[in-house]
Tab-separated table of C-alpha atoms in Angstrom:
chain	number	residue	atom	x	y	z
A	19	MET	CA	3.378	27.017	16.992
A	20	ALA	CA	-0.216	28.203	16.855
A	21	ILE	CA	-2.909	26.056	15.304
A	22	GLU	CA	-3.921	27.136	11.803
A	23	GLY	CA	-7.591	26.482	11.062
A	24	ALA	CA	-7.106	25.997	7.315
A	25	ASP	CA	-4.294	23.490	7.860
A	26	THR	CA	-6.362	21.575	10.388
A	27	VAL	CA	-9.371	21.374	8.095
A	28	TRP	CA	-7.249	20.196	5.170
A	29	VAL	CA	-5.557	17.449	7.184
A	30	LEU	CA	-8.863	16.229	8.630
A	31	ILE	CA	-10.435	16.129	5.166
A	32	SER	CA	-7.360	14.367	3.817
A	33	ALA	CA	-7.561	11.770	6.593
A	34	ALA	CA	-11.171	11.066	5.648
A	35	LEU	CA	-10.149	10.746	1.985
A	36	VAL	CA	-7.503	8.187	2.894
A	37	LEU	CA	-10.034	6.152	4.872
A	38	LEU	CA	-12.301	6.163	1.804
A	39	MET	CA	-9.498	4.363	0.009
A	40	LEU	CA	-10.273	1.253	2.079
A	41	PRO	CA	-13.726	0.725	0.504
A	42	GLY	CA	-12.036	1.607	-2.794
A	43	LEU	CA	-9.421	-1.082	-2.211
A	44	ALA	CA	-12.138	-3.547	-1.195
A	45	LEU	CA	-13.951	-2.956	-4.488
A	46	PHE	CA	-10.725	-3.040	-6.504
A	47	TYR	CA	-9.654	-6.370	-5.020
A	48	GLY	CA	-13.187	-7.748	-4.680
A	49	GLY	CA	-13.852	-7.445	-8.390
A	50	LEU	CA	-10.661	-9.313	-9.255
A	51	VAL	CA	-11.294	-12.493	-7.273
A	52	GLN	CA	-13.565	-15.432	-8.012
A	53	ARG	CA	-17.200	-15.105	-7.054
A	54	LYS	CA	-16.814	-17.508	-4.115
A	55	ASN	CA	-14.214	-15.238	-2.431
A	56	VAL	CA	-15.692	-11.758	-2.936
A	57	LEU	CA	-16.766	-11.056	0.652
A	58	SER	CA	-13.638	-12.679	2.058
A	59	SER	CA	-11.462	-10.377	-0.030
A	60	MET	CA	-13.479	-7.279	0.819
A	61	MET	CA	-13.460	-8.147	4.525
A	62	HIS	CA	-9.675	-8.074	4.472
A	63	SER	CA	-9.864	-4.355	3.730
A	64	PHE	CA	-12.787	-3.533	6.006
A	65	VAL	CA	-11.536	-5.402	9.064
A	66	ALA	CA	-8.228	-3.533	8.836
A	67	MET	CA	-10.153	-0.334	9.609
A	68	GLY	CA	-11.111	-1.796	12.957
A	69	ILE	CA	-8.033	-3.774	13.966
A	70	MET	CA	-5.379	-1.323	12.843
A	71	ALA	CA	-7.172	1.808	14.081
A	72	LEU	CA	-7.258	0.380	17.601
A	73	GLU	CA	-3.692	-0.866	17.437
A	74	TRP	CA	-2.497	2.509	16.167
A	75	VAL	CA	-3.878	4.563	19.042
A	76	LEU	CA	-2.941	1.979	21.674
A	77	ILE	CA	0.694	1.437	20.742
A	78	GLY	CA	1.443	1.809	17.011
A	79	TYR	CA	1.624	5.609	17.000
A	80	SER	CA	3.995	5.563	19.927
A	81	LEU	CA	6.328	3.028	18.296
A	82	ALA	CA	6.371	5.144	15.149
A	83	PHE	CA	6.560	8.711	16.490
A	84	ALA	CA	7.464	8.771	20.182
A	85	ASP	CA	11.034	9.481	21.245
A	86	GLY	CA	13.068	6.308	21.084
A	87	ASN	CA	16.175	5.269	19.217
A	88	SER	CA	17.156	5.262	15.556
A	89	PHE	CA	15.295	1.991	14.994
A	90	VAL	CA	11.951	2.363	16.768
A	91	GLY	CA	10.063	4.808	18.964
A	92	GLY	CA	9.451	4.226	22.622
A	93	LEU	CA	6.255	3.836	24.651
A	94	GLY	CA	6.003	7.481	25.647
A	95	HIS	CA	2.745	7.914	23.722
A	96	ALA	CA	1.247	4.461	24.293
A	97	PHE	CA	-2.528	4.823	24.764
A	98	LEU	CA	-1.934	8.389	23.493
A	99	LYS	CA	-0.310	9.272	26.804
A	100	GLY	CA	0.909	12.850	26.932
A	101	ILE	CA	-1.447	14.026	24.177
A	102	ASP	CA	-4.619	16.018	24.747
A	103	ALA	CA	-6.959	18.302	22.802
A	104	TYR	CA	-4.525	21.192	23.142
A	105	SER	CA	-1.390	19.359	21.943
A	106	VAL	CA	0.036	20.730	18.705
A	107	THR	CA	2.111	19.151	15.938
A	108	GLY	CA	3.323	21.750	13.470
A	109	THR	CA	0.278	23.916	12.836
A	110	ILE	CA	-2.386	21.279	13.508
A	111	PRO	CA	-3.720	19.558	16.639
A	112	THR	CA	-1.742	16.427	17.443
A	113	TYR	CA	-4.967	14.431	17.386
A	114	ALA	CA	-5.361	15.386	13.712
A	115	PHE	CA	-1.808	14.224	13.029
A	116	VAL	CA	-2.413	10.937	14.878
A	117	ALA	CA	-5.602	10.337	12.897
A	118	PHE	CA	-4.017	11.152	9.530
A	119	GLN	CA	-1.026	8.906	10.140
A	120	GLY	CA	-3.354	6.235	11.455
A	121	MET	CA	-5.024	6.004	8.053
A	122	PHE	CA	-1.683	5.014	6.543
A	123	ALA	CA	-1.235	2.339	9.199
A	124	ILE	CA	-4.706	1.017	8.336
A	125	ILE	CA	-4.401	0.743	4.570
A	126	THR	CA	-0.823	-0.546	4.342
A	127	PRO	CA	-1.381	-4.096	5.670
A	128	ALA	CA	-4.676	-4.284	3.750
A	129	LEU	CA	-2.666	-3.933	0.533
A	130	ILE	CA	-0.935	-7.233	1.332
A	131	SER	CA	-4.249	-9.081	1.230
A	132	GLY	CA	-4.233	-8.803	-2.561
A	133	ALA	CA	-1.390	-11.311	-2.697
A	134	ILE	CA	-3.005	-14.019	-0.578
A	135	VAL	CA	-6.734	-13.940	-1.331
A	136	GLY	CA	-8.645	-17.202	-1.427
A	137	ARG	CA	-6.280	-19.254	0.707
A	138	VAL	CA	-5.738	-17.763	4.194
A	139	LYS	CA	-7.774	-18.310	7.357
A	140	PHE	CA	-9.542	-15.139	8.445
A	141	LYS	CA	-8.359	-15.412	12.056
A	142	SER	CA	-4.796	-15.855	10.793
A	143	TYR	CA	-5.141	-12.784	8.585
A	144	ILE	CA	-6.254	-10.713	11.595
A	145	ALA	CA	-3.302	-11.949	13.644
A	146	PHE	CA	-0.961	-11.332	10.710
A	147	ILE	CA	-1.883	-7.685	10.124
A	148	ALA	CA	-1.829	-6.936	13.856
A	149	LEU	CA	1.679	-8.365	14.258
A	150	TRP	CA	2.855	-6.882	10.971
A	151	GLY	CA	1.729	-3.411	12.001
A	152	LEU	CA	3.905	-3.585	15.119
A	153	ILE	CA	6.909	-5.503	13.817
A	154	VAL	CA	7.244	-4.129	10.280
A	155	TYR	CA	5.168	-0.998	9.696
A	156	ALA	CA	5.780	0.975	12.897
A	157	PRO	CA	9.594	0.651	12.849
A	158	VAL	CA	9.883	1.576	9.147
A	159	CYS	CA	7.560	4.528	9.727
A	160	HIS	CA	9.847	5.622	12.560
A	161	TRP	CA	12.933	5.257	10.357
A	162	VAL	CA	11.567	7.556	7.686
A	163	TRP	CA	9.222	9.991	9.449
A	164	GLY	CA	9.534	9.559	13.207
A	165	GLY	CA	13.128	10.488	13.961
A	166	GLY	CA	14.870	7.279	12.907
A	167	PHE	CA	18.044	6.812	10.892
A	168	LEU	CA	16.430	7.766	7.542
A	169	THR	CA	14.515	10.809	8.802
A	170	GLY	CA	15.660	13.947	7.015
A	171	LYS	CA	17.794	11.888	4.632
A	172	ALA	CA	15.662	9.606	2.458
A	173	LEU	CA	12.926	11.476	0.568
A	174	ASP	CA	9.529	9.876	1.050
A	175	PHE	CA	6.794	12.456	0.894
A	176	ALA	CA	3.759	10.244	1.424
A	177	GLY	CA	4.848	6.632	1.806
A	178	GLY	CA	6.604	5.128	-1.198
A	179	THR	CA	8.942	3.345	1.188
A	180	VAL	CA	6.828	3.284	4.343
A	181	VAL	CA	3.645	2.068	2.643
A	182	HIS	CA	4.300	0.546	-0.767
A	183	ILE	CA	7.716	-1.071	-0.506
A	184	THR	CA	6.887	-2.598	2.878
A	185	SER	CA	3.518	-3.962	1.726
A	186	GLY	CA	4.748	-5.042	-1.705
A	187	ILE	CA	7.819	-6.902	-0.468
A	188	SER	CA	5.829	-8.411	2.388
A	189	SER	CA	3.289	-9.591	-0.178
A	190	LEU	CA	5.977	-11.445	-2.093
A	191	ALA	CA	7.401	-12.949	1.088
A	192	ILE	CA	4.114	-14.247	2.509
A	193	LEU	CA	2.713	-15.552	-0.786
A	194	THR	CA	5.927	-17.469	-1.342
A	195	TYR	CA	5.696	-18.927	2.156
A	196	ILE	CA	2.067	-20.089	2.015
A	197	GLY	CA	2.154	-21.398	-1.543
A	198	LYS	CA	-0.144	-21.142	-4.525
A	199	ARG	CA	-3.903	-21.220	-4.874
A	200	ARG	CA	-5.395	-24.519	-5.959
A	201	GLY	CA	-5.587	-24.488	-9.761
A	202	PHE	CA	-3.050	-21.711	-10.237
A	203	GLY	CA	-1.442	-22.058	-13.641
A	204	VAL	CA	-3.972	-24.714	-14.652
A	205	ASP	CA	-7.495	-23.362	-14.229
A	206	PRO	CA	-8.523	-19.895	-15.467
A	207	LEU	CA	-8.777	-17.917	-12.208
A	208	LYS	CA	-10.492	-14.963	-13.857
A	209	PRO	CA	-11.904	-11.812	-12.201
A	210	HIS	CA	-15.610	-12.160	-11.529
A	211	ASN	CA	-16.572	-8.486	-11.944
A	212	VAL	CA	-14.144	-5.973	-13.449
A	213	THR	CA	-16.741	-3.191	-13.116
A	214	LEU	CA	-16.269	-3.331	-9.339
A	215	THR	CA	-12.528	-3.025	-9.877
A	216	LEU	CA	-12.959	0.076	-12.032
A	217	LEU	CA	-15.194	1.685	-9.410
A	218	GLY	CA	-12.641	0.831	-6.741
A	219	GLY	CA	-9.855	2.248	-8.869
A	220	GLY	CA	-11.711	5.535	-9.200
A	221	LEU	CA	-12.221	5.753	-5.446
A	222	LEU	CA	-8.556	4.977	-4.861
A	223	TRP	CA	-7.456	7.799	-7.161
A	224	PHE	CA	-9.927	10.150	-5.481
A	225	GLY	CA	-8.699	9.239	-2.010
A	226	TRP	CA	-5.067	9.397	-3.093
A	227	PHE	CA	-5.287	13.174	-3.357
A	228	GLY	CA	-5.725	13.189	0.412
A	229	PHE	CA	-3.030	10.546	0.770
A	230	ASN	CA	-0.405	12.632	-1.041
A	231	ALA	CA	-1.496	16.264	-0.780
A	232	GLY	CA	-2.522	15.783	2.844
A	233	SER	CA	1.035	14.733	3.633
A	234	ALA	CA	2.055	18.377	3.376
A	235	LEU	CA	0.223	18.671	6.722
A	236	ALA	CA	-0.824	22.170	5.683
A	237	ALA	CA	-3.021	23.942	3.141
A	238	ASN	CA	-0.100	25.448	1.266
A	239	GLU	CA	1.878	25.453	-1.964
A	240	ILE	CA	3.425	22.044	-1.293
A	241	ALA	CA	-0.027	20.504	-0.892
A	242	SER	CA	-0.955	22.045	-4.242
A	243	LEU	CA	2.179	20.600	-5.835
A	244	ALA	CA	1.447	17.140	-4.425
A	245	PHE	CA	-2.149	17.420	-5.627
A	246	ILE	CA	-1.240	18.152	-9.251
A	247	THR	CA	1.534	15.545	-9.440
A	248	THR	CA	-0.998	13.011	-8.127
A	249	LEU	CA	-3.165	13.919	-11.105
A	250	ILE	CA	-0.419	13.772	-13.717
A	251	ALA	CA	1.661	10.679	-12.880
A	252	PRO	CA	-1.217	8.145	-12.856
A	253	ALA	CA	-2.615	9.676	-16.046
A	254	ALA	CA	0.723	9.093	-17.781
A	255	ALA	CA	1.037	5.612	-16.279
A	256	GLY	CA	-2.450	4.578	-17.353
A	257	PHE	CA	-1.744	5.745	-20.890
A	258	VAL	CA	1.503	3.751	-21.094
A	259	TRP	CA	-0.078	0.556	-19.720
A	260	MET	CA	-2.915	0.887	-22.209
A	261	ALA	CA	-0.469	1.425	-25.085
A	262	LEU	CA	1.599	-1.600	-24.067
A	263	GLU	CA	-1.478	-3.823	-23.989
A	264	TRP	CA	-2.661	-2.440	-27.319
A	265	ARG	CA	0.658	-3.314	-28.881
A	266	HIS	CA	1.030	-6.765	-27.324
A	267	PHE	CA	-2.557	-8.026	-27.486
A	268	GLY	CA	-4.160	-5.877	-30.147
A	269	TYR	CA	-6.618	-4.194	-27.765
A	270	PRO	CA	-6.560	-2.162	-24.531
A	271	THR	CA	-8.359	-3.568	-21.488
A	272	ALA	CA	-10.242	-1.710	-18.783
A	273	LEU	CA	-8.398	-3.718	-16.130
A	274	GLY	CA	-5.059	-2.836	-17.697
A	275	PHE	CA	-5.772	0.888	-17.682
A	276	ALA	CA	-6.910	0.737	-14.041
A	277	THR	CA	-3.769	-1.186	-13.100
A	278	GLY	CA	-1.597	1.370	-14.892
A	279	VAL	CA	-3.271	4.220	-13.036
A	280	LEU	CA	-2.637	2.418	-9.743
A	281	ALA	CA	1.032	1.924	-10.657
A	282	GLY	CA	1.312	5.651	-11.363
A	283	LEU	CA	-0.276	6.527	-8.032
A	284	VAL	CA	2.198	4.280	-6.240
A	285	ALA	CA	5.098	5.756	-8.198
A	286	ILE	CA	4.380	9.399	-7.414
A	287	THR	CA	3.708	8.846	-3.708
A	288	PRO	CA	7.332	9.218	-2.501
A	289	GLY	CA	8.019	12.264	-4.671
A	290	ALA	CA	4.619	13.977	-4.800
A	291	GLY	CA	5.801	17.095	-2.974
A	292	PHE	CA	9.421	16.923	-4.117
A	293	VAL	CA	9.159	16.847	-7.927
A	294	SER	CA	7.754	19.238	-10.515
A	295	PRO	CA	4.523	18.513	-12.403
A	296	MET	CA	6.477	17.865	-15.601
A	297	ALA	CA	8.735	15.391	-13.790
A	298	ALA	CA	5.614	13.481	-12.758
A	299	ILE	CA	5.112	12.478	-16.407
A	300	PRO	CA	8.313	10.423	-16.834
A	301	ILE	CA	7.924	9.046	-13.298
A	302	GLY	CA	4.491	7.698	-14.189
A	303	MET	CA	5.553	6.443	-17.615
A	304	ILE	CA	8.744	4.703	-16.492
A	305	THR	CA	7.100	3.056	-13.500
A	306	SER	CA	4.156	1.856	-15.581
A	307	PHE	CA	6.512	0.192	-18.060
A	308	VAL	CA	8.546	-1.499	-15.307
A	309	CYS	CA	5.443	-2.671	-13.411
A	310	TYR	CA	3.913	-3.992	-16.639
A	311	LYS	CA	6.987	-6.143	-17.155
A	312	ALA	CA	7.095	-7.146	-13.467
A	313	VAL	CA	3.493	-8.375	-13.464
A	314	GLY	CA	4.407	-10.744	-16.293
A	315	LEU	CA	7.177	-12.311	-14.232
A	316	LYS	CA	4.774	-14.308	-12.082
A	317	GLU	CA	3.916	-16.496	-15.039
A	318	ARG	CA	7.568	-17.005	-15.879
A	319	PHE	CA	8.649	-17.815	-12.321
A	320	GLY	CA	5.413	-19.414	-11.136
A	321	TYR	CA	4.675	-17.419	-7.985
A	322	ASP	CA	1.009	-16.728	-7.214
A	323	ASP	CA	0.753	-12.971	-6.656
A	324	SER	CA	-3.034	-13.171	-6.881
A	325	LEU	CA	-3.857	-9.506	-7.483
A	326	ASP	CA	-0.369	-8.187	-8.298
A	327	ALA	CA	0.309	-6.607	-4.916
A	328	PHE	CA	4.042	-7.143	-5.387
A	329	GLY	CA	4.098	-6.332	-9.096
A	330	VAL	CA	2.373	-2.973	-8.605
A	331	HIS	CA	2.970	-1.830	-5.028
A	332	GLY	CA	6.365	-3.417	-4.399
A	333	VAL	CA	7.943	-2.742	-7.773
A	334	GLY	CA	6.155	0.600	-8.188
A	335	GLY	CA	7.266	1.724	-4.738
A	336	ILE	CA	10.885	0.814	-5.450
A	337	VAL	CA	10.959	2.549	-8.837
A	338	GLY	CA	9.132	5.608	-7.469
A	339	ALA	CA	11.543	5.947	-4.541
A	340	LEU	CA	14.568	5.752	-6.830
A	341	LEU	CA	13.117	8.162	-9.387
A	342	THR	CA	12.456	10.638	-6.570
A	343	GLY	CA	16.211	10.609	-6.064
A	344	VAL	CA	16.585	11.466	-9.741
A	345	PHE	CA	13.911	14.130	-10.264
A	346	ALA	CA	13.627	15.845	-6.839
A	347	SER	CA	13.790	19.631	-7.178
A	348	VAL	CA	11.566	21.001	-4.374
A	349	GLY	CA	12.608	20.708	-0.731
A	350	GLY	CA	15.572	18.628	-1.868
A	351	THR	CA	17.542	17.935	-5.012
A	352	GLY	CA	18.147	14.777	-6.970
A	353	LEU	CA	20.545	13.456	-9.566
A	354	LEU	CA	19.328	15.711	-12.379
A	355	TYR	CA	19.882	18.778	-10.201
A	356	GLY	CA	23.463	18.025	-9.243
A	357	ASN	CA	22.970	15.800	-6.201
A	358	PRO	CA	23.799	12.171	-7.056
A	359	GLY	CA	24.189	11.462	-3.349
A	360	GLN	CA	20.410	11.657	-2.915
A	361	LEU	CA	19.917	8.765	-5.313
A	362	LEU	CA	22.396	6.724	-3.273
A	363	ILE	CA	20.492	7.510	-0.077
A	364	GLN	CA	17.233	6.487	-1.778
A	365	PHE	CA	18.837	3.231	-2.876
A	366	GLN	CA	20.105	2.491	0.615
A	367	GLY	CA	16.667	3.171	2.087
A	368	VAL	CA	15.053	0.874	-0.476
A	369	VAL	CA	17.479	-1.974	0.196
A	370	VAL	CA	17.228	-1.886	3.987
A	371	THR	CA	13.435	-1.717	3.790
A	372	ILE	CA	13.268	-4.671	1.401
A	373	VAL	CA	15.428	-6.827	3.636
A	374	TYR	CA	13.660	-5.852	6.851
A	375	ALA	CA	10.130	-6.235	5.464
A	376	ALA	CA	10.912	-9.640	3.964
A	377	VAL	CA	12.563	-11.019	7.096
A	378	GLY	CA	9.910	-9.590	9.436
A	379	THR	CA	7.068	-10.952	7.323
A	380	LEU	CA	8.570	-14.429	7.029
A	381	LEU	CA	9.086	-14.500	10.808
A	382	ILE	CA	5.446	-13.597	11.408
A	383	GLY	CA	4.298	-16.152	8.851
A	384	PHE	CA	6.419	-18.877	10.451
A	385	ILE	CA	5.089	-18.169	13.940
A	386	LEU	CA	1.461	-18.113	12.839
A	387	ASN	CA	1.791	-21.223	10.703
A	388	ARG	CA	3.267	-23.150	13.621
A	389	THR	CA	0.580	-21.984	16.046
A	390	ILE	CA	-2.854	-21.310	14.522
A	391	GLY	CA	-2.046	-22.196	10.926
A	392	LEU	CA	-2.200	-19.937	7.888
A	393	LYS	CA	-3.757	-21.698	4.941
A	394	VAL	CA	-7.294	-23.051	4.722
A	395	SER	CA	-7.862	-26.696	3.884
A	396	GLU	CA	-8.182	-27.873	0.308
A	397	SER	CA	-11.909	-28.450	0.701
A	398	GLU	CA	-12.416	-24.972	2.186
A	399	GLU	CA	-10.497	-23.447	-0.685
A	400	ASN	CA	-12.643	-25.345	-3.190
A	401	ILE	CA	-15.906	-24.239	-1.547
A	402	GLY	CA	-14.728	-20.656	-1.191
A	403	LEU	CA	-13.847	-18.503	1.779
A	404	ASP	CA	-17.112	-16.531	1.722
A	405	LYS	CA	-18.936	-19.649	2.887
A	406	THR	CA	-16.258	-21.370	4.972
A	407	GLN	CA	-14.855	-18.306	6.766
A	408	HIS	CA	-17.897	-16.023	6.968
A	409	GLY	CA	-20.954	-18.217	6.443
A	410	GLU	CA	-22.453	-16.020	3.731
A	411	PHE	CA	-22.417	-15.334	0.023
A	412	ALA	CA	-21.861	-12.127	-1.921
A	413	TYR	CA	-24.747	-12.902	-4.275
A	414	ASN	CA	-28.000	-14.693	-3.491
A	415	LEU	CA	-29.441	-14.975	-6.991
């Protein structure tokens, strides 16, 4: 096919918007941690831009999208072999496709950092995301988008399964393995600056338009559909979260509204280009309600999901993927349009991804813990990771 200039421009802009989500994520997470761990938390997002970008072009893209088997791609495109400035994917240069997909590979492991802030060695975090990108992310990406056993079957427009279920389930697995923060459940581990979180949330929503609408890989009607559903679902989700807080606590919180919006963004990601704008409303509302309840489970069961990476991304990704199988009406049909089989396929994709992500993450955690160690010492945790891991402070006042 010939290269279309408008499609190329849109995908390049969308790729840049997705990269902007990393500073947004850094602010979102950075505002939620204690003052002594601000830079450490933000570095988890920023360093992923370096580590994962290099890994993606060296081998990750090939494992995800090169010809291989139903489980993983081969090494045919390692070091971008066989691709040049004139290679075409669809109606855009292949380099544009590689870059756009690379942004997903960058942000996905960074999402996991929200579950383990304040307690993991920085060198271990780097090793973890590098191994996770190869062992967990690349194969699941191949399953869904690269020609694997779910390609053309499971509906995942922009990464509900590939990005959010993998990162959310991996968050639960690794936080369970490394244990709780010191003082969890005893001391008030409150956010140090919610204004940073709100700013980060706004940047995430802004970048998410590129995340979802860019996944059309063209400047067309499907991109427009994904754009408007990405506006509607988080709006509905934020409203529901705010209403639930208002009812339960007597007042709505800024952090609660931002968390609801994030849950809605996660929820609409798998169905952004498959569902109608009106379907985006119940998707956002239902997912917000379920995530609200899921976030409360950590207190009941005592697991330390520091910044609710599992409660929002894992649970939201699962609910969003299943609801796509209910409401899909564009480019595929779901349960409400006479195709109950699609919901079954969505369920199967969710289950296999949960199992694989959990097992792969625990394996990586076990290897790293037995070699270089995962968790910082008690004294380092007390002092804070900004000082002990990076030798600096976020604020010199």
